[in-house]
Coordinates of C-alpha atoms in Angstrom, one line a residue:
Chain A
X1 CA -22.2 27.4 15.2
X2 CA -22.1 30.1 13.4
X3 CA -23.1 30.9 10.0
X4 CA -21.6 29.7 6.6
X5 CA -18.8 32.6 6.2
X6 CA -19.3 35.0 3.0
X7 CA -18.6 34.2 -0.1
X8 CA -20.4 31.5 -0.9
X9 CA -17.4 28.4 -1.5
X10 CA -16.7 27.8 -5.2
X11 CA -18.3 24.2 -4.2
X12 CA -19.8 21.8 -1.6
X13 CA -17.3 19.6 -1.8
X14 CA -13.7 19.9 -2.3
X15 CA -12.2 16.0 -2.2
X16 CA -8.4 16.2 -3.0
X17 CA -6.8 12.7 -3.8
X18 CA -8.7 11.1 -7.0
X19 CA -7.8 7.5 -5.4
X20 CA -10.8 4.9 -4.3
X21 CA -11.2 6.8 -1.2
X22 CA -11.7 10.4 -2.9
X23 CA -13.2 9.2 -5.9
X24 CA -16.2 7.4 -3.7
X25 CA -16.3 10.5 -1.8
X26 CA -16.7 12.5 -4.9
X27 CA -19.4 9.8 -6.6
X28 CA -21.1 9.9 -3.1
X29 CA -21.2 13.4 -2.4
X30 CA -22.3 14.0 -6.6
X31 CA -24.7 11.5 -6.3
X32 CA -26.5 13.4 -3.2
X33 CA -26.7 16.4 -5.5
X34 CA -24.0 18.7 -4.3
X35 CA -21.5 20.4 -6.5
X36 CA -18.0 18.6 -6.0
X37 CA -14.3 19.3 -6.9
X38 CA -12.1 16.1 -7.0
X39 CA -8.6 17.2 -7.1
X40 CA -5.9 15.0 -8.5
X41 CA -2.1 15.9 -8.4
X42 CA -1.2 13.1 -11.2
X43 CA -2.0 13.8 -15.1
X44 CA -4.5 11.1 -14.7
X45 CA -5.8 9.3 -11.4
X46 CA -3.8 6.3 -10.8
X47 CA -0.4 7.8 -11.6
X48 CA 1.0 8.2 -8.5
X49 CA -0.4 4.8 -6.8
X50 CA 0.6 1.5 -6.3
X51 CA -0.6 -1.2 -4.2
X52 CA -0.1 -4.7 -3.3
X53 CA -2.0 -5.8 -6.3
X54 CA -5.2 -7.1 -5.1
X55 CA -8.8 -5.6 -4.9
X56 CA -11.8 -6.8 -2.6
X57 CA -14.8 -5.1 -4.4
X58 CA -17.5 -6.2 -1.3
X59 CA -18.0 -2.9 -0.7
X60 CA -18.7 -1.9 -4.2
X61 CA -21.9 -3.4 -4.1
X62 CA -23.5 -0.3 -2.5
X63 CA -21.7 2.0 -4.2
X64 CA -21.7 0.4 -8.1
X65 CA -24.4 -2.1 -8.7
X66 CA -23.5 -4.9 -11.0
X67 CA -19.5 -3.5 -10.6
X68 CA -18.1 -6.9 -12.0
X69 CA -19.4 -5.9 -15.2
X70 CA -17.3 -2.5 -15.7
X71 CA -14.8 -2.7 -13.8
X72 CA -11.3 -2.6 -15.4
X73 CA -9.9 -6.2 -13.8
X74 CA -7.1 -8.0 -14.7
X75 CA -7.7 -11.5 -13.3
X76 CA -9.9 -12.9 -10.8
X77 CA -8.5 -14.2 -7.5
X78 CA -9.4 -17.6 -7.3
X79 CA -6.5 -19.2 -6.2
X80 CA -5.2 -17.4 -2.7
X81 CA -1.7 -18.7 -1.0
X82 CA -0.2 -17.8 1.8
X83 CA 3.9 -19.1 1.8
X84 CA 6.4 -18.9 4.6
X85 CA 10.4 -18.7 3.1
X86 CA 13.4 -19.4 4.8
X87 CA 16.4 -19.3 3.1
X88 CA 15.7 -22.6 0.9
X89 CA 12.8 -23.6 2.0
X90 CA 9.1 -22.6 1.2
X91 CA 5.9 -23.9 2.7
X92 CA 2.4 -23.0 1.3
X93 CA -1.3 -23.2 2.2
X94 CA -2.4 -22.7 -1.0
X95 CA -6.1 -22.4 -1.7
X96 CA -8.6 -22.4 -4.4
X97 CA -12.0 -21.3 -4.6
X98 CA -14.1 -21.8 -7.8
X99 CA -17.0 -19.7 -6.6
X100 CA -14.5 -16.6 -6.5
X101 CA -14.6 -16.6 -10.4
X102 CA -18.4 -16.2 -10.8
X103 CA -20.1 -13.6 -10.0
X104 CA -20.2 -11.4 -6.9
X105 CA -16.4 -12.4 -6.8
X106 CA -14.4 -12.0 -4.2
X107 CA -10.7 -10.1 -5.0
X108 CA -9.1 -9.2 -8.2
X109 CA -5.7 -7.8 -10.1
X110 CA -6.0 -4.4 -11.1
X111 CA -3.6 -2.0 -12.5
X112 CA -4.0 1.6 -10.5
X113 CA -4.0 3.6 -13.5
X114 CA -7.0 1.6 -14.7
X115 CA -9.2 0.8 -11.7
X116 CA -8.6 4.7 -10.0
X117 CA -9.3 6.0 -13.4
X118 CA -12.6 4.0 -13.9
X119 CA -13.7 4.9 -10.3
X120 CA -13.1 9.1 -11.0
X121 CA -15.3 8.5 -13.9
X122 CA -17.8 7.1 -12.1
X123 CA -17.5 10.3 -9.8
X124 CA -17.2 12.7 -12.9
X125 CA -20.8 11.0 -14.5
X126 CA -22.4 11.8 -11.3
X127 CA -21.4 15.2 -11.9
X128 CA -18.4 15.8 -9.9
X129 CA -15.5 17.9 -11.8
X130 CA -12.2 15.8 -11.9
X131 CA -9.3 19.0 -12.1
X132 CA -6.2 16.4 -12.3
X133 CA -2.8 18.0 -12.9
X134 CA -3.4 20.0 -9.4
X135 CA -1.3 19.8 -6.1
X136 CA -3.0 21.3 -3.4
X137 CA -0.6 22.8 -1.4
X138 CA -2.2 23.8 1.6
X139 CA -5.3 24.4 4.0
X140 CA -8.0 27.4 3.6
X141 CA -9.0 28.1 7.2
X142 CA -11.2 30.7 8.6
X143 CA -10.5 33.3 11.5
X144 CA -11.7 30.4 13.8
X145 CA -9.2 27.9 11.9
X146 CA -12.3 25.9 10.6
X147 CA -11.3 24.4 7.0
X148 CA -13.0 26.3 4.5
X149 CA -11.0 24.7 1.4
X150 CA -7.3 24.4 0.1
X151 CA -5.0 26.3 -1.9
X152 CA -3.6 25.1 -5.7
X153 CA -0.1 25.6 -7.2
X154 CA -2.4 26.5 -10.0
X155 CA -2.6 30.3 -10.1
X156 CA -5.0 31.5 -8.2
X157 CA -5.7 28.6 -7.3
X158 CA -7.8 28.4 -4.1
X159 CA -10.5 26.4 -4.2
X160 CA -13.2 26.9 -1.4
X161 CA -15.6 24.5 -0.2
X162 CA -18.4 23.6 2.6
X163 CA -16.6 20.4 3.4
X164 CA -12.8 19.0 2.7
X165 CA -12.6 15.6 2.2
X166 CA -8.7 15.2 2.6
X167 CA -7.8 11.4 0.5
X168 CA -4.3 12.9 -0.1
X169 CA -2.4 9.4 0.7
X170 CA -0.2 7.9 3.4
X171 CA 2.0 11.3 3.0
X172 CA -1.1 13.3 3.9
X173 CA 0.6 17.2 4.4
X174 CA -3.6 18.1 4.9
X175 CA -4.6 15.7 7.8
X176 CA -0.6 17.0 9.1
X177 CA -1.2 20.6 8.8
X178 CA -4.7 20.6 10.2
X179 CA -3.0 18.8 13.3
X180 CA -5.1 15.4 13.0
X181 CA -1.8 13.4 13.7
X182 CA -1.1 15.1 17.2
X183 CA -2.1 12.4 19.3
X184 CA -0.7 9.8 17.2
X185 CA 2.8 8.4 19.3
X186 CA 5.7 7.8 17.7
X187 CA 7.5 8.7 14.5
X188 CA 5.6 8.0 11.2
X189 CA 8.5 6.1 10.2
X190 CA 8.0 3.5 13.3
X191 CA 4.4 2.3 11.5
X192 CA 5.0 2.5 7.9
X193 CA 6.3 0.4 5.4
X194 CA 8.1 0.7 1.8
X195 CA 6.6 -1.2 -0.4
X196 CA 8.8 -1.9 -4.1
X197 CA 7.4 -4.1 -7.2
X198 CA 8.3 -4.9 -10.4
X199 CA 5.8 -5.9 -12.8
X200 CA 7.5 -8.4 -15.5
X201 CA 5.8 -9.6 -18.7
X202 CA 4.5 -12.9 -19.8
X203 CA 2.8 -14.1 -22.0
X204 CA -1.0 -14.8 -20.9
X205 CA -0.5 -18.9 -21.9
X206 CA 2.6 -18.6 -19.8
X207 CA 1.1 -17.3 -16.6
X208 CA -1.4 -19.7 -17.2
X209 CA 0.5 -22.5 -17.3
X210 CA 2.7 -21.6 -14.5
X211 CA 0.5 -20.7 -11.9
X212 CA -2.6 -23.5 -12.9
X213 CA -5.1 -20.6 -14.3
X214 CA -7.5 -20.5 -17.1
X215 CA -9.5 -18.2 -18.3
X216 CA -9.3 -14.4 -15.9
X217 CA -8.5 -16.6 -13.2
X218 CA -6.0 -15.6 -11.3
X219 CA -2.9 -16.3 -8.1
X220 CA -2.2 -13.8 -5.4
X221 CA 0.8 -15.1 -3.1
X222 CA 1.2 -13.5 0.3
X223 CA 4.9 -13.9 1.8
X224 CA 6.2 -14.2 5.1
X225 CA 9.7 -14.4 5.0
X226 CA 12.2 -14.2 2.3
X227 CA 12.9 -10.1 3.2
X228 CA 16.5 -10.9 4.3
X229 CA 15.1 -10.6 8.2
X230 CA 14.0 -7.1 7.7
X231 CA 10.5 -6.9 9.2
X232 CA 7.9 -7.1 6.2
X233 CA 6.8 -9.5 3.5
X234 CA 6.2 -10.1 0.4
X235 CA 3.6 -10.9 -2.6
X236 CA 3.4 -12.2 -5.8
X237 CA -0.1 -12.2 -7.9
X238 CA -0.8 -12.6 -11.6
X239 CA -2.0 -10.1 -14.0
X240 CA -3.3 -10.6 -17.6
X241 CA -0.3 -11.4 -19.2
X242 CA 2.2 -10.1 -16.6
X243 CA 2.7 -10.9 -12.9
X244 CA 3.9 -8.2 -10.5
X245 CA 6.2 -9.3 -7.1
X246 CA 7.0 -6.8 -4.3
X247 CA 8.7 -6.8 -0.9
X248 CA 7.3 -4.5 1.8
X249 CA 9.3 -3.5 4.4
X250 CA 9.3 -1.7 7.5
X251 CA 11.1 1.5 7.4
X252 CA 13.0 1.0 10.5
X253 CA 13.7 -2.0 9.6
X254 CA 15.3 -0.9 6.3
X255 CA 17.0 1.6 7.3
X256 CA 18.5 -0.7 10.2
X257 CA 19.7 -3.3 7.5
X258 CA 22.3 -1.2 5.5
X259 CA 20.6 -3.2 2.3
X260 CA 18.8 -1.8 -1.1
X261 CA 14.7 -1.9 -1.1
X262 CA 15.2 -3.3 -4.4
X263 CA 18.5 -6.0 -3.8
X264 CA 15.9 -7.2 -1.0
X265 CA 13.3 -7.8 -4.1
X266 CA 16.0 -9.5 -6.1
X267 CA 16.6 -11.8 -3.1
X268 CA 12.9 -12.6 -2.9
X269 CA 12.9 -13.5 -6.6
X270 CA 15.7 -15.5 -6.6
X271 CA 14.8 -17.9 -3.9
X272 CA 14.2 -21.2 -5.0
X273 CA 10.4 -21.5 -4.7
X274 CA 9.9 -18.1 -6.6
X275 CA 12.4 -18.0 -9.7
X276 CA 11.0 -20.4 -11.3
X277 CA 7.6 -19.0 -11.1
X278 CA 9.5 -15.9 -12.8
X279 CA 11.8 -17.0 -15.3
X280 CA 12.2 -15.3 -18.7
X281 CA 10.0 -12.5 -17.5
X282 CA 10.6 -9.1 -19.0
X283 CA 10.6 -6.3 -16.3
X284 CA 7.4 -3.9 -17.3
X285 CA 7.9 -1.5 -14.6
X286 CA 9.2 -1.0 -11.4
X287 CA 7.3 1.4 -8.6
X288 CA 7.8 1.7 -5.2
X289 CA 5.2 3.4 -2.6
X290 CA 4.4 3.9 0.9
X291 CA 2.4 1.9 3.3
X292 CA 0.8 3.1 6.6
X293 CA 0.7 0.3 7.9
X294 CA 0.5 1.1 12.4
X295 CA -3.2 0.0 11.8
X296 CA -6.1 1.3 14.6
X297 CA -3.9 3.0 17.4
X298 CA -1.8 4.8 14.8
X299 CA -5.1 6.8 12.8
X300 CA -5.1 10.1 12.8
X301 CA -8.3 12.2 14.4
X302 CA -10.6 11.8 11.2
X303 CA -12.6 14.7 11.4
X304 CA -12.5 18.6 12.1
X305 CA -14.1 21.4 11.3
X306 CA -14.7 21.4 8.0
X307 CA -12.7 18.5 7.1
X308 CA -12.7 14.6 6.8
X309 CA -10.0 12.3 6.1
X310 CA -10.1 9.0 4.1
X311 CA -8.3 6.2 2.9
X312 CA -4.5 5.7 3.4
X313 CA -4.3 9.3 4.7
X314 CA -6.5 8.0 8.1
X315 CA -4.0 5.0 8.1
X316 CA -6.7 2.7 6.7
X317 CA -4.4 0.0 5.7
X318 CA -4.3 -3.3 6.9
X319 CA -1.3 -5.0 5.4
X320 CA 1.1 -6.9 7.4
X321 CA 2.6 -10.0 6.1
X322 CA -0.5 -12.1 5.1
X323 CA -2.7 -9.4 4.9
X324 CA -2.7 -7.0 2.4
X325 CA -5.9 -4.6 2.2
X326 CA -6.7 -1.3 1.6
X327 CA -8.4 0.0 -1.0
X328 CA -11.5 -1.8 0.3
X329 CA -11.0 0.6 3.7
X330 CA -10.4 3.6 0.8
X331 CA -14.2 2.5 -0.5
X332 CA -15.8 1.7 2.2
X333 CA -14.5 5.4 4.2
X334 CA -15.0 7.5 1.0
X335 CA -18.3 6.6 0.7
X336 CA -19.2 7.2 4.5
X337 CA -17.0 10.7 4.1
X338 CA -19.4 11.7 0.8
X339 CA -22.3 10.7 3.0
X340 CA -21.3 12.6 6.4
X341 CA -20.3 15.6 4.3
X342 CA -23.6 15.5 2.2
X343 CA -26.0 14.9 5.9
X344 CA -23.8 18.0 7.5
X345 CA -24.2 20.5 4.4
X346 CA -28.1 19.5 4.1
X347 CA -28.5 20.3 7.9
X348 CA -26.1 23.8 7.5
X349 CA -24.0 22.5 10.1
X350 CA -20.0 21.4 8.9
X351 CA -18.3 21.8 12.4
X352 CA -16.9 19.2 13.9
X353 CA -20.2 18.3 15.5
X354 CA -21.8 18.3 12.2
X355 CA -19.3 16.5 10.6
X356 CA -19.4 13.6 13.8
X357 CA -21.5 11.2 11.3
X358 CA -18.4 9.9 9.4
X359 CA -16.7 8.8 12.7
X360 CA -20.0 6.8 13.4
X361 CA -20.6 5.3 10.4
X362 CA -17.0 4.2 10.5
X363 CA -17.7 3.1 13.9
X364 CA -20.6 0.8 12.6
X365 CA -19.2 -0.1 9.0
X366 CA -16.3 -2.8 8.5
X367 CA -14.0 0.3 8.4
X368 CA -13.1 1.0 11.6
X369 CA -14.1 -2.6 13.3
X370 CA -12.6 -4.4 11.2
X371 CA -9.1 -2.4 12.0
X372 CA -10.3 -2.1 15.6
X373 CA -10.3 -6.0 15.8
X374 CA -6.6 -6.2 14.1
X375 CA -5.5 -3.6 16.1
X376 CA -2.6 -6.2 17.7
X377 CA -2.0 -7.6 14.7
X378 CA 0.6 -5.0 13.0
X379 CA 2.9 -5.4 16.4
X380 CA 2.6 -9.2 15.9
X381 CA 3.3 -9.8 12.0
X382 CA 5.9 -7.3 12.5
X383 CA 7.2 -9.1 16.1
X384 CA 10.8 -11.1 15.4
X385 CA 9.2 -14.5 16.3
X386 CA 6.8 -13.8 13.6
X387 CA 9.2 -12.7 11.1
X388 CA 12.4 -14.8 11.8
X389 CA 11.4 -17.7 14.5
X390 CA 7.9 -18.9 12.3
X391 CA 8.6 -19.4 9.0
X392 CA 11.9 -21.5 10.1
X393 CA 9.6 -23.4 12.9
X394 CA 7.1 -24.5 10.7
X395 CA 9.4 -25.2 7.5
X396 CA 11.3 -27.5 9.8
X397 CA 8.4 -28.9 11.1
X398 CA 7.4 -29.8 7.8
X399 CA 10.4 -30.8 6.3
X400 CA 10.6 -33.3 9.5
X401 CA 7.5 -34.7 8.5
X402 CA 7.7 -35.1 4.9
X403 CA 11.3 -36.5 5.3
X404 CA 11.5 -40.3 5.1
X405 CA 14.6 -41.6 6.8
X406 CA 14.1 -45.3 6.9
X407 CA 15.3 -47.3 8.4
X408 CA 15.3 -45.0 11.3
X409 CA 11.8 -44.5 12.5
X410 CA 9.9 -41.1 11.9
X411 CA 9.6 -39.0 14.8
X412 CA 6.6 -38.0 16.1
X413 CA 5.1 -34.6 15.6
X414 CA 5.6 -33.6 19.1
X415 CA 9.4 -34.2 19.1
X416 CA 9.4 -32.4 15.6
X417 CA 8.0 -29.4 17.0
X418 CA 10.3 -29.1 20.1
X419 CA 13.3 -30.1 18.2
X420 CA 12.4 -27.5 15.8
X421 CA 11.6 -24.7 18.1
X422 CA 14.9 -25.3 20.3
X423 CA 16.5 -24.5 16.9
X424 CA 14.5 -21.7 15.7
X425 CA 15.0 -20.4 19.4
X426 CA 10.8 -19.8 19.6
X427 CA 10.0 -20.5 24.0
X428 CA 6.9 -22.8 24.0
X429 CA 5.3 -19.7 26.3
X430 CA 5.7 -17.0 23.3
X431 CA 4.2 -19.5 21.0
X432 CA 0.9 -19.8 23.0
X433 CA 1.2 -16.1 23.7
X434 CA 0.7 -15.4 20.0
X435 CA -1.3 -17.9 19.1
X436 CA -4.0 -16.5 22.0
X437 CA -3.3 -12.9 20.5
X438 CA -3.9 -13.8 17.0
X439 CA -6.8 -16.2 18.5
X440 CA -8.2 -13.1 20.3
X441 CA -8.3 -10.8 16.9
X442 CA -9.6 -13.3 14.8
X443 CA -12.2 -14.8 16.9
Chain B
X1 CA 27.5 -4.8 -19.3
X2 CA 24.9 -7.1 -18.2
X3 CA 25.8 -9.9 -15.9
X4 CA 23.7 -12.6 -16.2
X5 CA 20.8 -13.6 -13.8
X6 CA 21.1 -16.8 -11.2
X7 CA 17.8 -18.2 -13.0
X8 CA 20.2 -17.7 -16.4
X9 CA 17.7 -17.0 -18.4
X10 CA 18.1 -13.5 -19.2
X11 CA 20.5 -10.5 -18.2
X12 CA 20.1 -8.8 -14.6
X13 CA 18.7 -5.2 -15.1
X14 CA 21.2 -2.6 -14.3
X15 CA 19.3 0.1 -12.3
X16 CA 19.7 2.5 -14.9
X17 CA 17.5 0.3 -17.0
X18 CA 15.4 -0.4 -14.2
X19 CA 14.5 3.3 -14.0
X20 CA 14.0 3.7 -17.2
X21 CA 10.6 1.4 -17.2
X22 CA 9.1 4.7 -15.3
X23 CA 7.5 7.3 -16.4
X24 CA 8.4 10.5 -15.5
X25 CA 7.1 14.1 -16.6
X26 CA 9.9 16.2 -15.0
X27 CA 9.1 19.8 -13.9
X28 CA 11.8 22.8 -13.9
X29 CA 11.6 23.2 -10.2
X30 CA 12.6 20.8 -7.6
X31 CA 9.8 19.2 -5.7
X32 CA 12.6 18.2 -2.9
X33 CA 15.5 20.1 -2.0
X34 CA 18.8 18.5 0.5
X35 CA 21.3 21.1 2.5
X36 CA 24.2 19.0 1.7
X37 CA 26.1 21.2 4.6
X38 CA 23.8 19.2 7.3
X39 CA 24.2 16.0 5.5
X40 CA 27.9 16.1 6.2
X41 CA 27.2 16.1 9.7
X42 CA 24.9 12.7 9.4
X43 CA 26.2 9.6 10.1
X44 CA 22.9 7.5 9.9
X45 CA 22.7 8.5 5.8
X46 CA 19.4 5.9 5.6
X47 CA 18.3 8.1 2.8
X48 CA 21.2 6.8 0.8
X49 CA 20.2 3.2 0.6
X50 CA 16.6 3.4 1.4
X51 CA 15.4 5.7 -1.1
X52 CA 13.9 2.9 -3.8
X53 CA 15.0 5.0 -6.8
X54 CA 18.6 5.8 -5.0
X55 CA 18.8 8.9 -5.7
X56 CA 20.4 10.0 -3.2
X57 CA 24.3 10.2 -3.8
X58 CA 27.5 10.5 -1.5
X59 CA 29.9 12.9 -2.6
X60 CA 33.7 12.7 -2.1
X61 CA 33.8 15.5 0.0
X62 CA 31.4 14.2 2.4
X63 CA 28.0 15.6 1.2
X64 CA 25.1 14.2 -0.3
X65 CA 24.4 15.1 -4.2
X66 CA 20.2 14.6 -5.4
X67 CA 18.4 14.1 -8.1
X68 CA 14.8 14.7 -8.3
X69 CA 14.2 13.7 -11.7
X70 CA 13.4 10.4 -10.8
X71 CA 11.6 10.6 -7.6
X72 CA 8.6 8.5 -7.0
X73 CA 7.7 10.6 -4.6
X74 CA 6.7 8.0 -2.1
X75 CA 8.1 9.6 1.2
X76 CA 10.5 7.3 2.5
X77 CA 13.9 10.2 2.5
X78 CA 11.0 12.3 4.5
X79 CA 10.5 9.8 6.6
X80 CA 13.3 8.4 7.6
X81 CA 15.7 11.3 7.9
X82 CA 16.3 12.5 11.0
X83 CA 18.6 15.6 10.6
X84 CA 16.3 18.6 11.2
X85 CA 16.5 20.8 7.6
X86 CA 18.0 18.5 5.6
X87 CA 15.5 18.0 3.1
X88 CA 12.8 20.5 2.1
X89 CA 10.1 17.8 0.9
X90 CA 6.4 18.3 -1.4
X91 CA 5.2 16.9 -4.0
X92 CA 5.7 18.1 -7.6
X93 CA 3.1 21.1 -9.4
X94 CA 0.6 19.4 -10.8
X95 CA 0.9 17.1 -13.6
X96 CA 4.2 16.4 -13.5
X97 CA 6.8 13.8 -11.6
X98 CA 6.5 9.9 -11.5
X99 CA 3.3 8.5 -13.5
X100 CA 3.0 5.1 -13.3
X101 CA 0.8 3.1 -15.3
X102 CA 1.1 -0.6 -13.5
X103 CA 0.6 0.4 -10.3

């Protein structure tokens, strides 16, 4: 290893991306006492994110003491349903938790523009500089191609650093130009999704009303189904006094259909089980974003010389159909980045080898094995049985049951489920096949 | 010319209208550009009706016409165009583009 090159970087730490996972990075790497940049592209942090609505602040324990009491929530989750659509019909395990409204919590609504801005703050009182309003537009490397910081479009605008902590999102051109991606298979297009959302107004006693809540409690609805049979889902979640519903779909799948990202929304928010949840709503806003969602085998390398990558730029989303996380894995992997990066600089040593801390305590955080245990799960959620055959199956099933059809006798459950899977066309040996996968990754 | 929604309760939103909740703080340069020559050699066109803010436009001569203006800069033309130099693609200078505020 040789020594630090001359001149001295501007700063320790040059995080670009003032999202969960840079912001963390940035309050980490602050908080250990180095000097940090935290770059942000936006005119504020938050403005170029969107997300499927819900946070799981766990993590935040380590990082923020007593976070519940700052941070800028819109409602609590404490009602979490999961609903399967076919074309007119909806079935839903809908489930309620009162302890999720008290203290430590467990998920909440959050606008982006709020919650990323609270988070760079948090950075920027630990003494990390927030420059927003700046692209980096490129890797600083030295004659040995180690990372040594990034270029601006501000002018002269290169900003040096012993460590780059590259939280640029899904698009990441950093983690891309410093060749992380090269072992990754595939086009980027076969793992990611397109996520669109309209956030319509209500008024608070409305959304109350509607979806059972009082107080900051609050409804997140996870969809399978109901996309038009392009591969995805969809959600629905209350906010304060506005609730925000979103399709994501994969981007193969899109493109295969021939149909509009946001006619498959409208679809979605017509069907009879959600329109009603919706009507008279004004629409706030409408967004759309990316999702990287190829889980474990599709991550980019996460570390090189000079450089670490966090958050939706290392593919740290887990969000297929029921499951929708990801700024949790932003946290969680910021932190560890501010944390690697802060043990390398202290032992003069930001190689690759130096660096190798952030991949270990990835390794032994919920990070990595939590995506490392999922890693089947993207295929399956995204598999046709799961998106077309499933839903119908167990609506059917359902309806079968709950249908009273005197004075013929009701049929059993057994016959329901045959009958119901000869017309869904779902093979009895597929069924156990992905009932022992999803056994096998949530054991 | 609002047609009127299926839950009849209030007019459909043209798109228009739709884009209009969005923020945008438009620079002078465009972030993304298209070479409408190799367009008119694409069949596929998934940037047409995959790009959630559709702007991407077939022209009568067989081209493609952009707008950046009112790009959320999410990716998916990037992503899923396949013709090599089609689009040049980055993200805005700093400060400006999409900012949205319920994210």
């Amino acid at each position: 290893m040789p020594p630090e090159t001359n001149p001295a970087p501007a700063f320790d730490v040059v995080v670009v991306g003032a999202g969960p996972a840079g912001s963390a990075a940035a309050l980490e790497a602050a908080r250990a006492g180095l000097s940090v940049a935290l770059l942000e592209r936006g005119p504020y942090p938050g403005a170029k994110n969107v997300y499927g609505g819900v946070v799981y602040g766990r993590i935040l324990d380590e990082l923020v003491p007593g976070w519940w009491e700052h941070m800028p929530v819109q409602r609590w989750v404490t009602r979490r349903s999961t609903m399967l659509l076919t074309g007119s019909q909806a079935l839903t395990v809908d489930f309620r938790a009162e302890d999720w409204g008290r203290p430590p919590y467990n998920g909440a609504t959050a606008f982006r523009a709020e919650l990323d801005g609270w988070l760079a703050r948090l950075a920027e009182e630990a003494g990390a500089v927030l420059v927003p309003s700046t692209t980096a537009t490129g890797l600083l490397r030295d004659t040995a191609g180690k990372v040594t910081g990034v270029r601006t479009d501000r002018p002269g605008g290169d900003l040096t650093g012993r460590v780059v902590i590259a939280c640029d999102g899904v698009n990441s051109f950093l983690a891309k130009e410093a060749g992380l991606f090269a072992k990754v298979s595939g086009k980027q297009a076969e793992h990611t999704s397109l996520g669109v959302k309209e956030t319509l107004a209500l008024p608070r006693e409305v959304v109350e009303e509607r979806f059972g809540l009082s107080g900051r409690h609050g409804q997140d609805i996870e969809i399978l189904g109901g996309t038009g049979g392009i591969p995805g889902g969809g959600f629905l979640y209350t906010n304060l006094e506005s609730v925000s519903v979103g399709v994501v779909l994969s981007l193969t799948g899109l493109t295969a259909s021939g149909v509009r990202p946001e006619a498959v929304l409208a679809g979605l928010k017509e069907h009879p089980a959600i329109a009603p949840l919706l009507r008279g709503a004004e629409l706030k806003e409408y967004s759309a974003h990316l999702i990287p969602e190829g889980g474990y085998d599709t991550m980019p390398e996460l570390v090189t010389d000079g450089m670490l990558v966090a958050g939706d730029a290392g593919a740290m989303c887990l969000a297929a159909g029921v499951w929708l996380e990801g700024v949790n894995y932003a946290l969680g992997a910021g932190m560890y980045a501010g944390r690697a990066a802060a043990e390398a600089i202290a032992a003069g040593d930001t190689s690759r080898t130096g660096l190798a801390g952030y991949r270990r305590l990835l390794e032994e955080s919920f990070v990595l094995a939590d995506h490392r245990r999922l890693r089947r799960v993207p295929g399956l959620v995204f598999s046709d049985r799961v998106q077309r055959s499933y839903p119908g199956l167990l609506c059917d099933v359902a309806q079968g049951f709950f249908t009273v059809d005197n004075p013929r006798p009701k049929p059993g459950l057994r016959r329901l489920v045959s009958d119901a899977a000869r017309r869904r066309g779902v093979r009895l040996r597929h069924l156990l096949s992905d009932a022992f996968t999803s056994a096998r990754s949530f054991r | 010319m609002t047609q009127t929604s299926p839950q009849g309760q209030r007019p459909a939103v043209s798109f228009e209208d739709r884009m209009a909740t969005v923020d945008f703080r438009v620079a002078e340069r465009a972030h993304i550009t298209v070479d409408t020559d190799v367009c008119r050699s694409c069949e596929v066109r998934a940037c047409v009706h995959a790009c959630p803010a559709a702007l991407f436009v077939p022209t009568d001569d067989g081209g493609i016409l952009f707008n950046y203006e009112q790009c959320f800069e999410c990716g998916t033309c990037y992503q899923v165009c396949d013709a090599p130099g089609a689009l040049t693609w980055s993200y805005p200078e700093g400060g400006h583009g999409v900012a949205f505020r319920q994210g």
